[in-house]
Structures are given as structure tokens and as C-alpha cells.
CSV table of C-alpha atoms in Angstrom, one decimal:
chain,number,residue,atom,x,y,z
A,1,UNK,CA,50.8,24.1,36.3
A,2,UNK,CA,47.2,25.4,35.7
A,3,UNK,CA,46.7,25.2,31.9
A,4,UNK,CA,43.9,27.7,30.2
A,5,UNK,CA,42.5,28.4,26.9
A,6,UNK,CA,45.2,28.7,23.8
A,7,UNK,CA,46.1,32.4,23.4
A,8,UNK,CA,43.6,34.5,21.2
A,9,UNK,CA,40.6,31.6,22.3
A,10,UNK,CA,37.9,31.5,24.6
A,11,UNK,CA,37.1,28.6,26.3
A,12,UNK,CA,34.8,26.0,23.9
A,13,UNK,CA,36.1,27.6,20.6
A,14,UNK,CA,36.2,24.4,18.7
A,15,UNK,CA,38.3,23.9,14.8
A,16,UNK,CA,38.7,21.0,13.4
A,17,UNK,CA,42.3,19.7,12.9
A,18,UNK,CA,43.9,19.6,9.6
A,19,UNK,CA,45.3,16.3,9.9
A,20,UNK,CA,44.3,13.3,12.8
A,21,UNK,CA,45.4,13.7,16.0
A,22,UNK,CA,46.5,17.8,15.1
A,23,UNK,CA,49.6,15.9,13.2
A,24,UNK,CA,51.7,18.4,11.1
A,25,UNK,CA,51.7,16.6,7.9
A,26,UNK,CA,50.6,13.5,5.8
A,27,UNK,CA,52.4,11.0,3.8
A,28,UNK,CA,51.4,8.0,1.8
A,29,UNK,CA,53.8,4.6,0.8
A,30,UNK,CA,52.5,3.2,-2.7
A,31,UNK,CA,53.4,0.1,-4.3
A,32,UNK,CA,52.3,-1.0,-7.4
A,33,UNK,CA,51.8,-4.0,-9.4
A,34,UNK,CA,51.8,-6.1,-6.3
A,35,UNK,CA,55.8,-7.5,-7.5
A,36,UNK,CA,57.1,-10.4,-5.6
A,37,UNK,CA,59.5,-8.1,-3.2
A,38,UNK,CA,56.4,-6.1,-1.8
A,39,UNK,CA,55.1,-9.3,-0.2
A,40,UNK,CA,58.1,-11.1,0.2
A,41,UNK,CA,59.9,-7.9,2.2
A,42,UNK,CA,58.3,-4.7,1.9
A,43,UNK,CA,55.2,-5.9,3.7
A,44,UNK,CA,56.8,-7.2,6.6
A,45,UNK,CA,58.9,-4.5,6.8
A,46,UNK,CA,55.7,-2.2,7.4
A,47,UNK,CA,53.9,-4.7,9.4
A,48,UNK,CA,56.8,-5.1,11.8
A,49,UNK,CA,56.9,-1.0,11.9
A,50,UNK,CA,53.0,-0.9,12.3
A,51,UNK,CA,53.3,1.5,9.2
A,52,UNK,CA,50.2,1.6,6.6
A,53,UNK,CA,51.1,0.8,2.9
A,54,UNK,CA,48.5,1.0,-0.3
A,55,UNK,CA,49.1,-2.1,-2.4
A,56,UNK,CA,47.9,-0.9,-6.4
A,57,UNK,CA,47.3,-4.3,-7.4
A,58,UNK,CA,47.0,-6.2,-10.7
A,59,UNK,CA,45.2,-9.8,-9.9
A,60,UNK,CA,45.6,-11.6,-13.3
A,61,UNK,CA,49.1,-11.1,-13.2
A,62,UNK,CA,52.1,-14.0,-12.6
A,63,UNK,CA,53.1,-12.6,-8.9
A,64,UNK,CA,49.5,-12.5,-7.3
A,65,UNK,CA,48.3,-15.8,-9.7
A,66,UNK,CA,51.8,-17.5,-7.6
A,67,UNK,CA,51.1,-16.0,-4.1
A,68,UNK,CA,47.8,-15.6,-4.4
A,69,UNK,CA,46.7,-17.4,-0.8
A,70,UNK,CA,48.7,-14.8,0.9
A,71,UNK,CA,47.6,-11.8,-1.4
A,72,UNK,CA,44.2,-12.5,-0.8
A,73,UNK,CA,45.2,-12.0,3.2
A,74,UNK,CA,46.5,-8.8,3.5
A,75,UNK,CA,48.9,-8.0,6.3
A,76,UNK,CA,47.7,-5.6,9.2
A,77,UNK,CA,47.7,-2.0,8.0
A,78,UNK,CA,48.0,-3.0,4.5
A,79,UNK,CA,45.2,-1.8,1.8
A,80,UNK,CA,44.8,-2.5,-1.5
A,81,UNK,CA,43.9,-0.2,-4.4
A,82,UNK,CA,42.6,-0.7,-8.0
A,83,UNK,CA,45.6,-1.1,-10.6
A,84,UNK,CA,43.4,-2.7,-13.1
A,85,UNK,CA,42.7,-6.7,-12.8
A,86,UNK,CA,45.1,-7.5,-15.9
A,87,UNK,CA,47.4,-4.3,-16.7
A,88,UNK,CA,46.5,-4.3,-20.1
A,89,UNK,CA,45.7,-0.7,-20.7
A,90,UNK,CA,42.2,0.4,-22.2
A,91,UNK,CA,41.2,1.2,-25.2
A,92,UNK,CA,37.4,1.9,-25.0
A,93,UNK,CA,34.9,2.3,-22.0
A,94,UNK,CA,33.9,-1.4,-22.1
A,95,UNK,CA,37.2,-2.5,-21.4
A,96,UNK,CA,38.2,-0.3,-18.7
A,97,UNK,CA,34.5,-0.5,-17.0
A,98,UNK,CA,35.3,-4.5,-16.9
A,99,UNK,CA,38.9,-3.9,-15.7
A,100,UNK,CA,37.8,-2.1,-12.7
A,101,UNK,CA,35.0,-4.6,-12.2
A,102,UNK,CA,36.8,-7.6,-11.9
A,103,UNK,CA,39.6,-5.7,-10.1
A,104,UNK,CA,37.4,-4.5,-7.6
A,105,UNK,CA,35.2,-7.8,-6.9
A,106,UNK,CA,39.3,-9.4,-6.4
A,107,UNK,CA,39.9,-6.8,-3.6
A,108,UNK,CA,36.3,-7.2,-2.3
A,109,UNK,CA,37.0,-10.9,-1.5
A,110,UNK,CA,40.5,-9.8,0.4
A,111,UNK,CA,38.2,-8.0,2.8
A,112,UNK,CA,35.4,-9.9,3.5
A,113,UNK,CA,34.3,-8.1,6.8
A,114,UNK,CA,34.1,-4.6,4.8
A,115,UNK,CA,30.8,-3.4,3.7
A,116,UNK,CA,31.2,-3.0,-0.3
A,117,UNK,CA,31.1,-1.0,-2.4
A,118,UNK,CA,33.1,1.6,-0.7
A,119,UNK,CA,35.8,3.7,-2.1
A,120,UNK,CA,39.0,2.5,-3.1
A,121,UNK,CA,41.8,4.6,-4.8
A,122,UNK,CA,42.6,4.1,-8.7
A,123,UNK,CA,46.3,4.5,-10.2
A,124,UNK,CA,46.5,4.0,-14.1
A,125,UNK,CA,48.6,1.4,-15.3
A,126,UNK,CA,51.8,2.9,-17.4
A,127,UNK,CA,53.5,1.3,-20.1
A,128,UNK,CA,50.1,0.0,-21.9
A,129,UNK,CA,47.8,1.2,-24.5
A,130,UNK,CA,45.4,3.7,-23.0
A,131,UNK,CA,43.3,5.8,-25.1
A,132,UNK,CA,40.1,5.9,-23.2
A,133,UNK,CA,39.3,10.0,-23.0
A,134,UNK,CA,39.6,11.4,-19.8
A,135,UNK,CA,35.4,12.0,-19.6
A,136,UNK,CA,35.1,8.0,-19.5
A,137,UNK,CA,38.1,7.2,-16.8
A,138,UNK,CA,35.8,10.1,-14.9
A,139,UNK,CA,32.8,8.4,-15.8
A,140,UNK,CA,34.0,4.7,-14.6
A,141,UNK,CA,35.8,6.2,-11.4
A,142,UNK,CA,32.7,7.5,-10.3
A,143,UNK,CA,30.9,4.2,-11.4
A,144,UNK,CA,33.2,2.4,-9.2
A,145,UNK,CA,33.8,4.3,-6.5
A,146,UNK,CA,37.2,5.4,-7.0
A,147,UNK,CA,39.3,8.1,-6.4
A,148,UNK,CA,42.2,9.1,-8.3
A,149,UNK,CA,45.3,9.2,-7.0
A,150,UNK,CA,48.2,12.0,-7.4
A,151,UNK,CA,50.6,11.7,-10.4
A,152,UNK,CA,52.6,9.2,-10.6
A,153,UNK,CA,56.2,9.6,-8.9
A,154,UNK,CA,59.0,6.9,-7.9
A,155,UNK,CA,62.3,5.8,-8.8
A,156,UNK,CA,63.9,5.2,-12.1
A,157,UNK,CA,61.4,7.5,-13.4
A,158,UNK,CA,61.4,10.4,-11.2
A,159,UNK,CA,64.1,11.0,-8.1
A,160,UNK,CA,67.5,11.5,-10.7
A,161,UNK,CA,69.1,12.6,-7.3
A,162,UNK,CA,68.6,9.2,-5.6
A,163,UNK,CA,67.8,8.6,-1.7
A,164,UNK,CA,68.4,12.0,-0.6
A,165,UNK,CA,65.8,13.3,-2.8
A,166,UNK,CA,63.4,10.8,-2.2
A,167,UNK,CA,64.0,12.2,1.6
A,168,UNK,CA,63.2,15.1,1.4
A,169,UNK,CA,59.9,14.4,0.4
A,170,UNK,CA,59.3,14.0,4.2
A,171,UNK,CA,60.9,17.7,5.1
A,172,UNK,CA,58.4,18.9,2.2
A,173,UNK,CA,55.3,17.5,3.8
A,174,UNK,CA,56.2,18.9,7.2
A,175,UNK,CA,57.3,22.3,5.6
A,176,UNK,CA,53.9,22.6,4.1
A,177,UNK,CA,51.6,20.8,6.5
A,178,UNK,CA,50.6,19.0,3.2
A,179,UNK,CA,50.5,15.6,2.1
A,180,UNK,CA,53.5,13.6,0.2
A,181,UNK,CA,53.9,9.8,-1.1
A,182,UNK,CA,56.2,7.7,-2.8
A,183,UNK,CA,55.2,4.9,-5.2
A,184,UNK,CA,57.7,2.1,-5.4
A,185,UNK,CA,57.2,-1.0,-7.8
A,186,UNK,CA,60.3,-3.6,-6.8
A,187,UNK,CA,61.9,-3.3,-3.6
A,188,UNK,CA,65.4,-4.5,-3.6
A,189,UNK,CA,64.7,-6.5,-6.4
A,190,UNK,CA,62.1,-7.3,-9.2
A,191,UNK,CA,61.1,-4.7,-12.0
A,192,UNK,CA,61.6,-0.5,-11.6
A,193,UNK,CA,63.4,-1.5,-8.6
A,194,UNK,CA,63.7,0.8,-5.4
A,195,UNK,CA,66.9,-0.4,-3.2
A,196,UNK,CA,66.4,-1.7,0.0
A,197,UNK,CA,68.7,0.3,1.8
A,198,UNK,CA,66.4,3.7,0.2
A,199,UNK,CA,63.3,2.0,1.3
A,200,UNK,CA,64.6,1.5,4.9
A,201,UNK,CA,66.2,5.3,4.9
A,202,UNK,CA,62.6,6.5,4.2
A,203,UNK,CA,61.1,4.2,6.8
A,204,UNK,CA,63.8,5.1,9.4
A,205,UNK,CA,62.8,9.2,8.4
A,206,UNK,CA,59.2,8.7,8.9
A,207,UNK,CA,59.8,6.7,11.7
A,208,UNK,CA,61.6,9.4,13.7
A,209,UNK,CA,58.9,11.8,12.9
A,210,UNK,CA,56.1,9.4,13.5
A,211,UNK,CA,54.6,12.0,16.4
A,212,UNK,CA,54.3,14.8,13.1
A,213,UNK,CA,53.5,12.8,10.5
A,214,UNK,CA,50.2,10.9,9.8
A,215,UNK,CA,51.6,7.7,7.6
A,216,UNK,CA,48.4,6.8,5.9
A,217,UNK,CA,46.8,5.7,2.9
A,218,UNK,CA,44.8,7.7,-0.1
A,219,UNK,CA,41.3,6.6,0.6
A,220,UNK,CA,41.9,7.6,4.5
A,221,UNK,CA,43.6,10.7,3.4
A,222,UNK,CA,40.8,11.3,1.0
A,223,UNK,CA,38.2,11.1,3.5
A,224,UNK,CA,39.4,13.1,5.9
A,225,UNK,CA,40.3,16.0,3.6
A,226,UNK,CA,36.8,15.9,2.3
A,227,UNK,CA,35.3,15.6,5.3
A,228,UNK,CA,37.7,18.4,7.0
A,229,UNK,CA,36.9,20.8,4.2
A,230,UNK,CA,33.2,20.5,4.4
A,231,UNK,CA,32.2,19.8,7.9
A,232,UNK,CA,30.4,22.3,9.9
A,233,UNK,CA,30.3,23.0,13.4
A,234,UNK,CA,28.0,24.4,16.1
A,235,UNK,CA,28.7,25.0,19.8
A,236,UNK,CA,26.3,25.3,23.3
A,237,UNK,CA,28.1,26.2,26.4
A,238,UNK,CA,26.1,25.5,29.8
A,239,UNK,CA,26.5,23.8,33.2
A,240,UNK,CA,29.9,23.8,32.9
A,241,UNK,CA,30.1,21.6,29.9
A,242,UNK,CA,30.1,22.1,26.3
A,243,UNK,CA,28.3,20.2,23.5
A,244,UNK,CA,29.2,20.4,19.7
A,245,UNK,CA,27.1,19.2,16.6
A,246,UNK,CA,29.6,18.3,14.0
A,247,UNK,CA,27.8,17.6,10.3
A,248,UNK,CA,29.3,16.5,7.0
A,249,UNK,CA,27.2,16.9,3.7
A,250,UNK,CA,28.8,13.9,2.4
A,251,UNK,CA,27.5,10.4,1.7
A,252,UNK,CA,28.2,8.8,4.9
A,253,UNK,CA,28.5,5.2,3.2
A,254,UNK,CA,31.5,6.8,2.6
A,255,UNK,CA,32.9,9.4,4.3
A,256,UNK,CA,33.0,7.9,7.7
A,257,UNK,CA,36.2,8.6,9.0
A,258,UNK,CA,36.8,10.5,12.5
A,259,UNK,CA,37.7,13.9,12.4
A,260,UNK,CA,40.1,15.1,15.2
A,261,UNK,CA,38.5,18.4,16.5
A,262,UNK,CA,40.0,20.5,18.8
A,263,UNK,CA,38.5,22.9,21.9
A,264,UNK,CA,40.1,25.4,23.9
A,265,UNK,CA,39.6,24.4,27.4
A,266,UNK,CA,38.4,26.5,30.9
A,267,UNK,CA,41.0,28.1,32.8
A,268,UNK,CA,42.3,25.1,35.6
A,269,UNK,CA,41.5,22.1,33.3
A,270,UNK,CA,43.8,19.1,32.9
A,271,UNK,CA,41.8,16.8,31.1
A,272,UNK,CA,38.4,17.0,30.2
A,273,UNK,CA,36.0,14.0,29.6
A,274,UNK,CA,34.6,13.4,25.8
A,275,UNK,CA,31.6,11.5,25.3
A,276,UNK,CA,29.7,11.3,21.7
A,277,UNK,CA,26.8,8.1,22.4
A,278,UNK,CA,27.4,5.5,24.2
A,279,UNK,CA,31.7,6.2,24.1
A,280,UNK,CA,33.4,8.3,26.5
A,281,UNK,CA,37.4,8.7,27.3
A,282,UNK,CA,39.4,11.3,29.2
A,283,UNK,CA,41.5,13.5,26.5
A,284,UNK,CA,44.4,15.2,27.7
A,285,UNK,CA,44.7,19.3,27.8
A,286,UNK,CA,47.8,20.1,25.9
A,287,UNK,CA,48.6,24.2,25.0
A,288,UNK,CA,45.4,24.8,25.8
A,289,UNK,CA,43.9,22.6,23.7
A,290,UNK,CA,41.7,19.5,24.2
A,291,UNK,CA,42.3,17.1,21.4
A,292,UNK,CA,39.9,14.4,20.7
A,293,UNK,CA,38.3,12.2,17.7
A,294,UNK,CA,34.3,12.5,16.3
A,295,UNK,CA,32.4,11.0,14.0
A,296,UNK,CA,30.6,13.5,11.4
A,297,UNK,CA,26.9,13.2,11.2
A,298,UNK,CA,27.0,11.3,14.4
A,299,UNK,CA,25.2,11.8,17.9
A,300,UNK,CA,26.7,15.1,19.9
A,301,UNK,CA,29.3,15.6,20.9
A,302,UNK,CA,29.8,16.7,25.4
A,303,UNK,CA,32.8,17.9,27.1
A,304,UNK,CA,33.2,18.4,30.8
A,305,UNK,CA,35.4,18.5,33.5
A,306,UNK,CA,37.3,15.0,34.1
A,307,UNK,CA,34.2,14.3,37.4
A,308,UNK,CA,31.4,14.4,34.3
């Protein structure tokens, strides 16, 4: 079957997709206070899946103190995020600054091949003292590096209606082409405790809708919204290839994270051949569409025939 350029497209009209890989819909698995379950079950759970999962974590507290040689080696796919180092709360600047600090220098030292700083994602501790205004958590997140995450929202607090609600979180994202996320603290066990079987039942979901859904974390998630939303493009057509400059305003330190763009290919094309430097690979044509992954900021991007 000859495929041509997606309906209402000429051929080298290039967008940039609103998720990785033109997935529907994003959704994040959050876990806080690193509790014993996480590592004990949780983690291999998602490991075993090859699912990503954002640990918020607390490292002065009794479950990472007890397991700390195996929290300060996190699993494939696993990242952590900055809970606070003692879950105290804050009551003035001072306080919070050097929570994050010695948080941050923790999770530093679980990734030792990772340039720092970088960003990392923030969740507020509950349950503790915190009168710090909202100009100086602003002020120390940017300090830091950190980016907020969504409100709060996991079982027993939120999700009265039990697994099926927490379900249908999943038909949400993919109804909206948004993002969702879940934040558990015990799984099958421990404090706040999600069950087991709930945890699996949204696993199993996400797993049988793994080719719509882009199961990341919020600093991923993050960047590529960022980047998505303030990325340019330009394209040159000529001897029967195409080359696009894609450009990001943002600090590339930082916001470094592949967009997926996507070009509407010549009339007869199959698959088309994608180099940006020195990296090349043959991307598939699919609706009319060639789908394909480049760095912002970087060297041009060509696109040919398959022979190029």
C-alpha cells in the first residue's frame, strides 16, 4: 500500500507531538515518604513491569535510615523527588532552605553519574507545621531547582469510591489527552495504606494501555511540556530531503529532553531515514506521518528517503 501525506498536509509539514512517541495521554505513579512497602514490593513490582515510579523521599527518617544501602541504589526506572530530608514541616525560610539542601545533596549521592544540580520535583510534606508563606517555598524551589508537583491526591484521603475511582483516572487522561497521577504512601501495608490488589488493578490498566499512555515521571513530564509549549520550528525542503531547525528558549542544563516531532511524508514513502549529528535511524511512516525523536537546541535535523 503506497502511504502519502496525512489528509489536510503537505509533505514536510512538521508539529511537534503533544506527548513522546504521539502517545494519547500521560500519567505519573507517586509514592511518598519512601515507607518500607514501596521498596520491599512496590518497586519490584514496577521494575519487573519496566514501569517508571517517582519516590518523594524523606532521608532522616526510620525506613530509609534501616534500608538505606538499597535506597541509596535506586531500582531501574525509579527517580526520586524532594519530600524534605526530615518531614518536619517549616516554619521560616531558613529551615525549609536547609531541608531542601540536605534532601537534595541525599538524592545527589543516589545518582552519582547525573550532572547536578538539575531539577528534581518538590511535594510538601502533610501533617506537619508549615507556615512558610507561599513567596518563600517559590523563592527556595527556584533556589533549588524544583518544581512543584500537582495537589496532592491518594487514598484514604481522596478516592471515597475505592479502586474503581482510582481507575478511572486512566480513562480521564486518555479522555483529555492530559496528564493524571496517583500518589500512594503504604502499599499493602505500612501507614495511609493503598491495597495491593488496587495497586496491581492500576498497574494491570496502564499496562493494557501502555501503547496510549506515556507512564512517566514529573520532572520528565515537566520538561517535555515546557519544552513542547515553547519550541519553535523551521523547515527547508530540497533534493528530495527535508531539514528542520528545532529551538527551545529554555536553559538547556535543564530542559534536555527529546521532543517527538512529527512530518508528513512524500507520496510513496515507507520509511524515511532521520539523522540529527552524528545519529541516524530509519522511522517508520504510519497515517502519513513520520514519527521520530530530536533534541531542542541541537544540530539539524534531515529527512530523506530510506537510500539517504
Amino acid at each position: 500500500m503506497t502511504l502519502s501525506a496525512a489528509t489536510g498536509s503537505s509533505p514536510g509539514d512538521t508539529r511537534i507531538a503533544r506527548w513522546p512517541d504521539g502517545r494519547t495521554a500521560a500519567f505519573q505513579l507517586q509514592f511518598d515518604d519512601n515507607a518500607p512497602t514501596q521498596m520491599e514490593r512496590a518497586i519490584p513490582e514496577l521494575v519487573r513491569r519496566g514501569m517508571a515510579g517517582t519516590i518523594y523521599v524523606n532521608p532522616a527518617n526510620e525506613p530509609w535510615k534501616t534500608r538505606e544501602d538499597l535506597w541509596l541504589h535506586p531500582a531501574p526506572g525509579i527517580e526520586y523527588a524532594n519530600h524534605t530530608y526530615s518531614h518536619v514541616g517549616a516554619t521560616s525560610f531558613a529551615q525549609l532552605d536547609d531541608e531542601l539542601t540536605r534532601c537534595g545533596e541525599v538524592i545527589a549521592r543516589c545518582y552519582p553519574e547525573r550532572p547536578w544540580p538539575r531539577l528534581l520535583s518538590f511535594g510538601q510534606p502533610g501533617g506537619v507545621p508549615w507556615t512558610v508563606t507561599p513567596e518563600e517555598v517559590d523563592r527556595a524551589l527556584v533556589r533549588h531547582h524544583l518544581i512543584n508537583r500537582p495537589p496532592f491526591k491518594g487514598y484514604p484521603f481522596q478516592f471515597q469510591g475505592g479502586l474503581e475511582e482510582i481507575l478511572a483516572l486512566v480513562d480521564t487522561a486518555l479522555a483529555s489527552g492530559g496528564m493524571e497521577y496517583y500518589v500512594f504512601h503504604g502499599v499493602g501495608g505500612d501507614w495511609h495504606s493503598t491495597p495491593w490488589e488496587w495497586f496491581i488493578a492500576l498497574l494491570d490498566k496502564l499496562d493494557a494501555h501502555r501503547s496510549e499512555i506515556w507512564i512517566t515521571d514529573p520532572v520528565s513530564c515537566h520538561q517535555y511540556e515546557t519544552e513542547r509549549d515553547s519550541a519553535s520550528l523551521a523547515v527547508r525542503a530540497g533534493d528530495g530531503a527535508f531539514r528542520i531547525s528545532l529551538s527551545c528558549p529554555r536553559d538547556p542544563r535543564f530542559y534536555n529532553l527529546p521532543l517527538t516531532l512529527q512530518t508528513a511524508a512524500p507520496p510513496g514513502w515507507r520509511q524515511a531515514r532521520v539523522r540529527q549529528g552524528a545519529k541516524t535511524r530509519l522511522a517508520s511512516v504510519r497515517d502519513g506521518w513520520i514519527t521520530y525523536a530530536a533534541i531542542p537546541g541541537g544540530e539539524e535535523i534531515a529527512i530523506g528517503p530510506e537510500e539517504f
